[in-house]
PDB file of C-alpha atoms in Angstrom:
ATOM      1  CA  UNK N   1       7.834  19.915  26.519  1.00 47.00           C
ATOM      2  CA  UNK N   2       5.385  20.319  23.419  1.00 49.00           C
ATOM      3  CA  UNK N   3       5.704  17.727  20.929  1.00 49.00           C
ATOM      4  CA  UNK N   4       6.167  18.807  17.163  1.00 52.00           C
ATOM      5  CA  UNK N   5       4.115  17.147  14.703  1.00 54.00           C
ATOM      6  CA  UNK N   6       5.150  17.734  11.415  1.00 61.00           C
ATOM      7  CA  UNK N   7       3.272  16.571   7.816  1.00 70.00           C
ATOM      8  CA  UNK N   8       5.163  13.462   8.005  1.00 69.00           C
ATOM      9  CA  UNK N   9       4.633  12.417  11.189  1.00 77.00           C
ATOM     10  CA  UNK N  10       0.725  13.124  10.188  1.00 79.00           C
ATOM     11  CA  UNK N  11       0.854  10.965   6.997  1.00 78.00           C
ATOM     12  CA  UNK N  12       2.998   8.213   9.007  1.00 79.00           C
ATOM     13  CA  UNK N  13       0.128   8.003  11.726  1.00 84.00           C
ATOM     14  CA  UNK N  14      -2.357   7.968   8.836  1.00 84.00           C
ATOM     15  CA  UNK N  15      -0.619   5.052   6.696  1.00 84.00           C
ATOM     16  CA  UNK N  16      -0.625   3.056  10.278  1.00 86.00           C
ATOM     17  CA  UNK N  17      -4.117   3.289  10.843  1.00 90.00           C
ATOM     18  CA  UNK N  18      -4.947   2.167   7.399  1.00 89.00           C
ATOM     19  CA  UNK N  19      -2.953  -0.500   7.519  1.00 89.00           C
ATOM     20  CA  UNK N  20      -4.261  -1.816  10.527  1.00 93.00           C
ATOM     21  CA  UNK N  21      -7.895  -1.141   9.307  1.00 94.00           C
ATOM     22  CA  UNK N  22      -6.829  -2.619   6.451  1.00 94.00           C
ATOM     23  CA  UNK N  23      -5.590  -5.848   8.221  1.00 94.00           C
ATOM     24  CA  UNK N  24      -8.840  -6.014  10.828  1.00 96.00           C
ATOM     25  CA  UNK N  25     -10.926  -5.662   7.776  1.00 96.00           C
ATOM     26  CA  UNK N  26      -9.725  -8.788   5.228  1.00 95.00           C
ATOM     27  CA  UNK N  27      -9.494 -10.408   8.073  1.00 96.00           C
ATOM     28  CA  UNK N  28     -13.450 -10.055   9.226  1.00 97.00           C
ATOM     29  CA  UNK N  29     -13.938 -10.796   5.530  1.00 97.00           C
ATOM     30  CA  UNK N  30     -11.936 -13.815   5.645  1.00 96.00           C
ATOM     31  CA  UNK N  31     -13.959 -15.118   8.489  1.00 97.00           C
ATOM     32  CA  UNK N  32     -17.095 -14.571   7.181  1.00 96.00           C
ATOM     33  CA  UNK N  33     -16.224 -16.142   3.740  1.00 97.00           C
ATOM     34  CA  UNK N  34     -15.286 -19.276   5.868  1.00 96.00           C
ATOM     35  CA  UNK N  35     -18.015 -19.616   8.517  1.00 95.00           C
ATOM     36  CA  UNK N  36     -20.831 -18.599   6.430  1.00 96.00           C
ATOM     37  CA  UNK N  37     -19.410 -20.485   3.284  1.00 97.00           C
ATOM     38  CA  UNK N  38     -20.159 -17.946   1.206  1.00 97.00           C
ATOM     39  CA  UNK N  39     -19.294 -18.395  -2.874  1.00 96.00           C
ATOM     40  CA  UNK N  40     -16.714 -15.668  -2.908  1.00 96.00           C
ATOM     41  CA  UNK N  41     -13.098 -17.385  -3.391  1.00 95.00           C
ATOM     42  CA  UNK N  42     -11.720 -17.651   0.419  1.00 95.00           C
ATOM     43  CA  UNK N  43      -8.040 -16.362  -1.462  1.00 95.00           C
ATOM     44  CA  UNK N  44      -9.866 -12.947  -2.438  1.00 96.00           C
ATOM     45  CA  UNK N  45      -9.799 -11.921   1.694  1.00 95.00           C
ATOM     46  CA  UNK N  46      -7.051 -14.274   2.370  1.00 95.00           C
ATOM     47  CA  UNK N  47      -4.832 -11.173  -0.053  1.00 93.00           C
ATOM     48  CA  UNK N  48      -6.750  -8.279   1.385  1.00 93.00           C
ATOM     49  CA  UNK N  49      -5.611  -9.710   4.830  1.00 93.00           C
ATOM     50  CA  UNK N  50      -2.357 -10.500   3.829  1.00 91.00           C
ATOM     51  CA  UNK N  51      -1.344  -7.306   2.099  1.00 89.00           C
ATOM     52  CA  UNK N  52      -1.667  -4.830   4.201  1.00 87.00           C
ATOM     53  CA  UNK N  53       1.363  -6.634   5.957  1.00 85.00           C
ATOM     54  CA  UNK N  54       3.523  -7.327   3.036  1.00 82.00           C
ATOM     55  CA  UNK N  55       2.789  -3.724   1.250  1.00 76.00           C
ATOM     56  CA  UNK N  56       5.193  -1.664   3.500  1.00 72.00           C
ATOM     57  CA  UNK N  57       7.900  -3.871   3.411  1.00 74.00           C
ATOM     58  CA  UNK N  58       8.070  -4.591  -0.276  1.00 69.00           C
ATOM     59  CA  UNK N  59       7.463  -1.149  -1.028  1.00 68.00           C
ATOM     60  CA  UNK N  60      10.483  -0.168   1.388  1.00 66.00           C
ATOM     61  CA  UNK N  61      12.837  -3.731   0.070  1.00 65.00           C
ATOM     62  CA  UNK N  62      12.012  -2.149  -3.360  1.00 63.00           C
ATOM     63  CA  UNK N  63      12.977   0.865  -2.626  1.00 64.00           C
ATOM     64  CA  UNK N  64      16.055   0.403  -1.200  1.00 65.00           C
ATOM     65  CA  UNK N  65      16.733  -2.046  -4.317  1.00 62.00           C
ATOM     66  CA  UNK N  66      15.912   0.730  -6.711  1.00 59.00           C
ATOM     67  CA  UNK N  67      18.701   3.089  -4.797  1.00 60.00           C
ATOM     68  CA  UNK N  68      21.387   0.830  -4.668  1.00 59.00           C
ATOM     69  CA  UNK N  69      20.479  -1.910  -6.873  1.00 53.00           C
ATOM     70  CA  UNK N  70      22.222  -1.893 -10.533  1.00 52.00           C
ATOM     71  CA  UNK N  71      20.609  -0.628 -13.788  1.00 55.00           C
ATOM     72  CA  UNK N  72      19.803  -4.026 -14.972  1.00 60.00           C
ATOM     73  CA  UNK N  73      17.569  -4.615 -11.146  1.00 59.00           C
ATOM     74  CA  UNK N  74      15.653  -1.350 -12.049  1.00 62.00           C
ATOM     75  CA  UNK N  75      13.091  -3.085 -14.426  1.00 69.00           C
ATOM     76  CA  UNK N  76      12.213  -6.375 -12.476  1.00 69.00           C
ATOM     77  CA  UNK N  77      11.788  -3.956  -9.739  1.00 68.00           C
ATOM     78  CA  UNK N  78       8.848  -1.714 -11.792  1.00 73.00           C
ATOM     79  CA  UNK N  79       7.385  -4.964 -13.007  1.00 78.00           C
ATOM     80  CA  UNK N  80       6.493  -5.550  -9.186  1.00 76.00           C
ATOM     81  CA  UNK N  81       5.228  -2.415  -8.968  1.00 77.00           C
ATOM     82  CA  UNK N  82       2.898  -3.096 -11.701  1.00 84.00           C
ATOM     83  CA  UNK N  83       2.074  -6.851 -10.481  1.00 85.00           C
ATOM     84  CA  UNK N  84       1.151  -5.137  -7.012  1.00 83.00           C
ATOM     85  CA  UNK N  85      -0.757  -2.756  -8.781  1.00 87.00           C
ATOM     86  CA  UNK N  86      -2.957  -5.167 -11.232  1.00 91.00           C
ATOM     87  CA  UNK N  87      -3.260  -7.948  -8.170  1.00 91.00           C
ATOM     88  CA  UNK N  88      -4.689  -4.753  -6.065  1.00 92.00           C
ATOM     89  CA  UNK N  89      -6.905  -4.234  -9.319  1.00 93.00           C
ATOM     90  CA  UNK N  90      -8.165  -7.824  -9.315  1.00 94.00           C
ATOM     91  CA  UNK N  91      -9.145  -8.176  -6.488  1.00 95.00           C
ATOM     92  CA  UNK N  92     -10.960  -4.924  -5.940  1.00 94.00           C
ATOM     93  CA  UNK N  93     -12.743  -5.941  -9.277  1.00 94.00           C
ATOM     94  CA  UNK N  94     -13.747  -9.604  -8.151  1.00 95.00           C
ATOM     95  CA  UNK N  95     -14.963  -8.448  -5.212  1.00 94.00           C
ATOM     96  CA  UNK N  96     -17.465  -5.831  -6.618  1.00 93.00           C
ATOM     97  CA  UNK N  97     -18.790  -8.735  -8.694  1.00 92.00           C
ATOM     98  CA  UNK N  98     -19.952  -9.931  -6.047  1.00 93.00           C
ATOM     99  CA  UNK N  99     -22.275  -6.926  -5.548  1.00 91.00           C
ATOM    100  CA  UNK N 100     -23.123  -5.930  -8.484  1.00 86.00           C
ATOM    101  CA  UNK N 101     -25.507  -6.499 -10.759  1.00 84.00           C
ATOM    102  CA  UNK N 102     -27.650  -7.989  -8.110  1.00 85.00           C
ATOM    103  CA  UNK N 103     -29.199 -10.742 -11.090  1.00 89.00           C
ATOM    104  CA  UNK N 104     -24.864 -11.990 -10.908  1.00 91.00           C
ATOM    105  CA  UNK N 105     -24.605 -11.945  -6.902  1.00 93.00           C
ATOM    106  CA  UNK N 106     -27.945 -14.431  -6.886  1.00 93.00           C
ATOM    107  CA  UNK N 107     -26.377 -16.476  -9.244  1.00 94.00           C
ATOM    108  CA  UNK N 108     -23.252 -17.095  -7.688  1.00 95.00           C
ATOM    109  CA  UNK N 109     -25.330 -17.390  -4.351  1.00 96.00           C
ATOM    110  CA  UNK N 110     -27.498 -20.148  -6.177  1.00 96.00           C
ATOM    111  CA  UNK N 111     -25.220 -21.593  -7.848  1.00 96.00           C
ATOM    112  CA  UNK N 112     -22.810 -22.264  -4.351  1.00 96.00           C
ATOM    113  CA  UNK N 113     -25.940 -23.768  -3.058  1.00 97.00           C
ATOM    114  CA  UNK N 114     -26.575 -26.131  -5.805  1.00 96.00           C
ATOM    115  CA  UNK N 115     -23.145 -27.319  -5.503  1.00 97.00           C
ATOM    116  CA  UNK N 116     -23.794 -28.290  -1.747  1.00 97.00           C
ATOM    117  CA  UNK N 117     -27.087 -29.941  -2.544  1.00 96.00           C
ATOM    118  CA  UNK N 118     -25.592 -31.700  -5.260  1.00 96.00           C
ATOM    119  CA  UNK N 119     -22.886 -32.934  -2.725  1.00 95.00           C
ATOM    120  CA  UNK N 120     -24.729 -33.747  -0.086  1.00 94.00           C
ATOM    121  CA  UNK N 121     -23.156 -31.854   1.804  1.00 95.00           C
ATOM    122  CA  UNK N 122     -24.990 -31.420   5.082  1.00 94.00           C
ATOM    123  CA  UNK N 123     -22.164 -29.545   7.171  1.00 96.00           C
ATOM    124  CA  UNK N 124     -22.681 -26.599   4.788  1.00 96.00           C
ATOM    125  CA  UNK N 125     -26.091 -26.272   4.382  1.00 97.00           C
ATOM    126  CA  UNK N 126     -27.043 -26.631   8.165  1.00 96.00           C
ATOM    127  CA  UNK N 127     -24.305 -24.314   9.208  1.00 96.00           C
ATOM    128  CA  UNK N 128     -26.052 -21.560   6.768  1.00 97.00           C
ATOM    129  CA  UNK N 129     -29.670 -22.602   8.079  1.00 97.00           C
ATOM    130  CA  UNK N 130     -28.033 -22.704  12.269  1.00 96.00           C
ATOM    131  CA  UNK N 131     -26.364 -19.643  11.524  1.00 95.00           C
ATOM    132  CA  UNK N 132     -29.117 -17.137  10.186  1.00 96.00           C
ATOM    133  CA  UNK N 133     -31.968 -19.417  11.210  1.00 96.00           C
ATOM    134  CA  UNK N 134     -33.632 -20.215   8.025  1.00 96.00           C
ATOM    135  CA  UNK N 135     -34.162 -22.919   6.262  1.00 96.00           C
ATOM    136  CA  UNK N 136     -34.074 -23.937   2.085  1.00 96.00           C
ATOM    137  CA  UNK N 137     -32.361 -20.783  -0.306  1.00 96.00           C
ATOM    138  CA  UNK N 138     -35.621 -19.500  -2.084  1.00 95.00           C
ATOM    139  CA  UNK N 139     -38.310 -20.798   0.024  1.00 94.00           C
ATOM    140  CA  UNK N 140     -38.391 -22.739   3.173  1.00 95.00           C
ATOM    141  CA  UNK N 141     -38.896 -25.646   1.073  1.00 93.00           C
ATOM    142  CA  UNK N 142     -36.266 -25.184  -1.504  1.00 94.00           C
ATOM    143  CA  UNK N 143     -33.420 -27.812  -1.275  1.00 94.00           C
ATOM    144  CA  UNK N 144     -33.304 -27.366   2.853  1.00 95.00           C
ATOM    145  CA  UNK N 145     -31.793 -29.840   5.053  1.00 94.00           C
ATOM    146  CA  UNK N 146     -32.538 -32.349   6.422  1.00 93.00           C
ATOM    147  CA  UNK N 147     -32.959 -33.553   2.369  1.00 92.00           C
ATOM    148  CA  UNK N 148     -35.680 -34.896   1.371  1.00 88.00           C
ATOM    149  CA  UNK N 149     -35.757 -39.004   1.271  1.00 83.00           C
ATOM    150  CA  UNK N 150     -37.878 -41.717   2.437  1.00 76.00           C
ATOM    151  CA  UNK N 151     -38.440 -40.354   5.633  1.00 82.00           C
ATOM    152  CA  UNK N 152     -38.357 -36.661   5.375  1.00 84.00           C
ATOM    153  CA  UNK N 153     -40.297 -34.329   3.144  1.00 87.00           C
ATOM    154  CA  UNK N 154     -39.496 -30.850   1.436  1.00 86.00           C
ATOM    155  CA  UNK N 155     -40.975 -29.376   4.910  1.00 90.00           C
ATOM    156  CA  UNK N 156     -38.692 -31.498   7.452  1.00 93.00           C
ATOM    157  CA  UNK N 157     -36.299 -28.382   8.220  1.00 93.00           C
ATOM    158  CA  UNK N 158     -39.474 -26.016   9.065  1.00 92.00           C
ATOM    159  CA  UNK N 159     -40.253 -29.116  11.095  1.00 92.00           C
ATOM    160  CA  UNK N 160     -37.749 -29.993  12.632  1.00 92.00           C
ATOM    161  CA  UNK N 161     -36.192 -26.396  13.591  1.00 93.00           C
ATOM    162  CA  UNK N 162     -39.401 -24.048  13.414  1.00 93.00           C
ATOM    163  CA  UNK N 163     -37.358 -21.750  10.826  1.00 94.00           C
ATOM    164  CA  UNK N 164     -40.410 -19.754   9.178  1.00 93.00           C
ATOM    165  CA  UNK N 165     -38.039 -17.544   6.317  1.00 95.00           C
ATOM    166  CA  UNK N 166     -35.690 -18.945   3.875  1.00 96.00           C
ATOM    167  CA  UNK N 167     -31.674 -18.105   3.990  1.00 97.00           C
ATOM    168  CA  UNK N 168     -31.571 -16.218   0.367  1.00 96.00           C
ATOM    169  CA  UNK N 169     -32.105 -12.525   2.074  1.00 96.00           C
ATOM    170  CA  UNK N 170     -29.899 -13.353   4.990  1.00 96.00           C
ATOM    171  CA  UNK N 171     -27.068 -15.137   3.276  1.00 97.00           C
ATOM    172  CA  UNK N 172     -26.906 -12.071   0.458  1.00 96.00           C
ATOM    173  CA  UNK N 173     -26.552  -9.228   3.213  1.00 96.00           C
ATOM    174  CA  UNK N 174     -23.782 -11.032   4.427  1.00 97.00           C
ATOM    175  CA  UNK N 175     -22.183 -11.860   1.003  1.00 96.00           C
ATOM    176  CA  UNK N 176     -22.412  -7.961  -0.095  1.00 96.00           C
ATOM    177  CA  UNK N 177     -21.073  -7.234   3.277  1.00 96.00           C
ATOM    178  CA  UNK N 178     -18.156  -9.060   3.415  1.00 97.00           C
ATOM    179  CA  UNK N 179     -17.128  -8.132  -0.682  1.00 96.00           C
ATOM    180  CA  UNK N 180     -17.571  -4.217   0.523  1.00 97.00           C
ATOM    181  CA  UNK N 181     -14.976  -5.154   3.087  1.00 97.00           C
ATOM    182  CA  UNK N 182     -12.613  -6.648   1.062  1.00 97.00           C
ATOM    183  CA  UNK N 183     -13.145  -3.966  -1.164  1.00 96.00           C
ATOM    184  CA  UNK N 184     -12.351  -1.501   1.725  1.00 96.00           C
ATOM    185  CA  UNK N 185      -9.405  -3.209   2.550  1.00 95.00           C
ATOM    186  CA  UNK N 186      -7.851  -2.791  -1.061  1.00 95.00           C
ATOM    187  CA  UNK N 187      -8.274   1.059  -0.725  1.00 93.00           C
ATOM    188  CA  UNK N 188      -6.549   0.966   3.082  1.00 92.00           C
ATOM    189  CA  UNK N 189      -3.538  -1.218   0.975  1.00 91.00           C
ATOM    190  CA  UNK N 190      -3.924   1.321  -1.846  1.00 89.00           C
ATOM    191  CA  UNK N 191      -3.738   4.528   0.446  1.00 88.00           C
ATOM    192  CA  UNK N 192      -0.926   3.287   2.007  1.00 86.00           C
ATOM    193  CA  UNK N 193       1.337   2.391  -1.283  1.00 84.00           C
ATOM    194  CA  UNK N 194       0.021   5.943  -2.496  1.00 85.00           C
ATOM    195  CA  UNK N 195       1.728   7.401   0.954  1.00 82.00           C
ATOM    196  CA  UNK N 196       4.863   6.032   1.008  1.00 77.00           C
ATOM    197  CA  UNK N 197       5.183   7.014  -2.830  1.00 74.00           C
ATOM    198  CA  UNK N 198       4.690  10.562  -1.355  1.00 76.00           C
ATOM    199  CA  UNK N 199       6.973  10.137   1.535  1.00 73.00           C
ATOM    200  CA  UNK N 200      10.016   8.378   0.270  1.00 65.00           C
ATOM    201  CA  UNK N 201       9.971  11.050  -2.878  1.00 62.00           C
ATOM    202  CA  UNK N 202       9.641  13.760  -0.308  1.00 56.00           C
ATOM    203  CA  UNK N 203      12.316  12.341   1.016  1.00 52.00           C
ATOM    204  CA  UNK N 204      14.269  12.259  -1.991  1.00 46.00           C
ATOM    205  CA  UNK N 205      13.557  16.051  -2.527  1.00 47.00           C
ATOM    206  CA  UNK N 206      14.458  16.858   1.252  1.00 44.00           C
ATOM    207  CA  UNK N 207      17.985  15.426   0.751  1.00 45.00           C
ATOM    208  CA  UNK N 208      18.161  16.797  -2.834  1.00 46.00           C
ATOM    209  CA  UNK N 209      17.624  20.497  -1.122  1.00 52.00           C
ATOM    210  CA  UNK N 210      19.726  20.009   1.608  1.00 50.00           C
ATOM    211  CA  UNK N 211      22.675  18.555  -0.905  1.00 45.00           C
ATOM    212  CA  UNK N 212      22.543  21.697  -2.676  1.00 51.00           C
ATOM    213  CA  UNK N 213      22.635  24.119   0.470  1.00 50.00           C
ATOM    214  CA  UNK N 214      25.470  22.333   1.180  1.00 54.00           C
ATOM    215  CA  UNK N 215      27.271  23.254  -1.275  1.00 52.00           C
ATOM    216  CA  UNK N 216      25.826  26.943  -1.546  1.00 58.00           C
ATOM    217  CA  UNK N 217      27.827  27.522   1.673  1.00 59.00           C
ATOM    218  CA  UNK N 218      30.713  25.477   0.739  1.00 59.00           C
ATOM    219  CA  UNK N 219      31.187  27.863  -2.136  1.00 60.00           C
ATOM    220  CA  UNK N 220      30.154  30.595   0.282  1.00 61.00           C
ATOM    221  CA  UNK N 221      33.024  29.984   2.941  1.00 62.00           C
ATOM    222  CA  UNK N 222      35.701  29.100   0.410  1.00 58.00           C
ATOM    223  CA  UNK N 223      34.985  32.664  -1.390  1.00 53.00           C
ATOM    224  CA  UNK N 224      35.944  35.332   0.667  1.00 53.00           C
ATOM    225  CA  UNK N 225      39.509  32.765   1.094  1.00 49.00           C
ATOM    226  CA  UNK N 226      40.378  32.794  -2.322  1.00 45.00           C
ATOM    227  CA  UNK N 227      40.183  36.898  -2.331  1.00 47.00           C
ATOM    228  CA  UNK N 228      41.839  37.284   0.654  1.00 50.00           C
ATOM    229  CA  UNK N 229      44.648  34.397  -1.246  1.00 50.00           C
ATOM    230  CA  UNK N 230      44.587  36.545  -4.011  1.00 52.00           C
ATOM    231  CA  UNK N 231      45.374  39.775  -2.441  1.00 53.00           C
ATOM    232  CA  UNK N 232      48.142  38.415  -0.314  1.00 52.00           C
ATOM    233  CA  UNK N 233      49.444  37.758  -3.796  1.00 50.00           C
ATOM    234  CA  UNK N 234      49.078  40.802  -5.077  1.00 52.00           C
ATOM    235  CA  UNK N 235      50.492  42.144  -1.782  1.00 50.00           C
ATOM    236  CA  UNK N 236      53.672  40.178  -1.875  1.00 50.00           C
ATOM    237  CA  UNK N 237      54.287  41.111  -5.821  1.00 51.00           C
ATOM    238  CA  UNK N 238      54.197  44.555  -4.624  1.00 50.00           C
ATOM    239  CA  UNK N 239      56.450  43.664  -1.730  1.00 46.00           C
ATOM    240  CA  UNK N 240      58.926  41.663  -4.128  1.00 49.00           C
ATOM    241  CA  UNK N 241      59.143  45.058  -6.573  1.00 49.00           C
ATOM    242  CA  UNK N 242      59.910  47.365  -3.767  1.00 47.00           C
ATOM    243  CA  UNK N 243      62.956  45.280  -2.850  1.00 47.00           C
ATOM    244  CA  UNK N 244      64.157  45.195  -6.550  1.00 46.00           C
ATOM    245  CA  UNK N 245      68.070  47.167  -6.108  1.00 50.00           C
ATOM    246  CA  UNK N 246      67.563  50.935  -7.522  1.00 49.00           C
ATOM    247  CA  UNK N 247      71.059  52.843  -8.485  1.00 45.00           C
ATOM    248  CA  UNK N 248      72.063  54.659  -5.780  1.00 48.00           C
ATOM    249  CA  UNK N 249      72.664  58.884  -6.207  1.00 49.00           C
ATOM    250  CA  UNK N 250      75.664  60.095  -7.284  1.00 49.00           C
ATOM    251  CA  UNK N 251      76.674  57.477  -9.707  1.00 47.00           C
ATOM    252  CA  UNK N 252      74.089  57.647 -12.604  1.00 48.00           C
ATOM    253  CA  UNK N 253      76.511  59.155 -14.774  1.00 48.00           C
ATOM    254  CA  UNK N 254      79.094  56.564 -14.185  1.00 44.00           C
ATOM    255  CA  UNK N 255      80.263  56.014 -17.496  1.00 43.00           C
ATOM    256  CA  UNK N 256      78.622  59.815 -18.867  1.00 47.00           C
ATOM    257  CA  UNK N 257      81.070  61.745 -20.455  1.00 45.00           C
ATOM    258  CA  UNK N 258      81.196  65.543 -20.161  1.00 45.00           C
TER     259      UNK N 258
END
C-alpha cells in the first residue's frame, strides 16, 4: 500500500531533522567550549543545546494557552514569544563576535589566556598545549607552561614536549568553529519556531474551511425541507378551502321572492 506524503508530513520530517541537528550541534559546541577552554561563555552552547528541546514544547504549551487561555493570558503569552525571540537574537549575535572582526576574536583569545597565566593555572594551559600540540599563545615562548621560575626558562615547554608552533592558529580555528556552530544551531531552533508558526496557522485555516463547509451543507440539506414544509402548507390550505360547506342546488333562492 503506497504511503501518502502530504506538505505537512514534509515540513514535520523537516522541523525533526533540524531539531535534532540543532541538538547534535550546541552540543559539539558545548564540548568544545569545555575541553578546549575556549573564552566563549560555556551558557552561549549550553542554550543552543538546550533549545532545540524546549522550543517545540513551549511553542505547542503556548499555543494551546493562547486557544483556551483567557484574554488577560494572551499578553504574557506574546511577551514569551518575544523573550524567545530576543534570547535566539543574543545569542546568535554573541556568537558571531566571536568571529568577527578577527582584531576582537584575538583579543578575547588573548585575553582568556592572560587570565590563566595570571592564575596559574596549569590544568588549562597544558590541556590547550596536549590538545593541539603547541606550546606558548603567540610564540613558543610566550607565557607556555611549564612557567617560567627558577628552574625553567621561557623555552622549557619546547623542551620538555618538542612542540615546534605556538597554540594561537590552532586554538582560533577551533574557537571560530565552534561559534559557527552555535550559530547554526540558532537557525535549526529558528527554522523550527518559523515551522510550527506555519503549521499550527495552517491548521487554524484547515479547520476554519472545513467549519464553513459544514455549514454550506447544513444549509444545503435543510433547504429543499423547508420548500417541501412549505408546500405541504400550501397544499393543506388548499385542502382546508375545498372542504369549506357550499349551498347546495335548489335552495339559493330560499328566502327570494317572486
Amino acid at each position: 500500500m503506497p504511503i501518502k506524503c502530504d506538505s505537512s508530513s514534509a515540513i514535520y520530517a523537516v522541523l525533526v531533522l533540524a531539531s535534532i541537528l540543532s541538538i547534535a550541534l550546541g552540543a559539539l559546541a558545548w564540548a568544545r567550549t569545555t575541553s578546549s577552554f575556549l573564552p566563549l561563555p560555556t551558557w552561549i552552547p549550553a542554550l543552543a543545546t538546550l533549545l532545540p528541546i524546549l522550543t517545540p514544547l513551549v511553542f505547542a504549551g503556548t499555543r494551546l494557552l493562547f486557544n483556551t487561555a483567557s484574554h488577560r493570558l494572551t499578553q504574557p503569552i506574546q511577551i514569551l514569544n518575544h523573550i524567545h525571540t530576543i534570547l535566539l537574537t543574543a545569542i546568535a549575535t554573541i556568537a558571531l563576535s566571536y568571529i568577527f572582526p578577527g582584531n576582537i576574536l584575538s583579543c578575547h583569545l588573548e585575553q582568556q589566556w592572560q587570565t590563566y597565566f595570571h592564575n596559574k593555572d596549569a590544568h588549562a594551559i597544558r590541556a590547550i598545549q596536549d590538545q593541539y600540540q603547541c606550546c606558548g599563545l603567540r610564540s613558543i615562548h610566550d607565557r607556555a607552561w611549564p612557567f617560567k621560575g627558577n628552574d625553567n626558562g621561557d623555552n622549557a615547554c619546547e623542551l620538555q614536549f618538542g612542540y615546534r608552533q605556538s597554540c594561537m592558529v590552532p586554538w582560533r580555528g577551533v574557537q571560530e568553529g565552534t561559534s559557527w556552530m552555535v550559530f547554526a544551531a540558532v537557525l535549526g531552533i529558528s527554522l523550527v519556531k518559523i515551522g510550527f508558526a506555519q503549521l499550527s496557522s495552517r491548521r487554524a485555516s484547515w479547520m476554519s474551511s472545513q467549519f464553513l463547509g459544514s455549514e454550506r451543507n447544513r444549509q444545503r440539506i435543510s433547504g429543499p425541507g423547508l420548500e417541501e414544509g412549505d408546500d405541504n402548507e400550501e397544499s393543506s390550505g388548499e385542502a382546508r378551502r375545498t372542504m369549506l360547506p357550499h349551498s347546495r342546488p335548489g335552495h339559493e333562492n330560499v328566502w327570494g321572492v317572486d
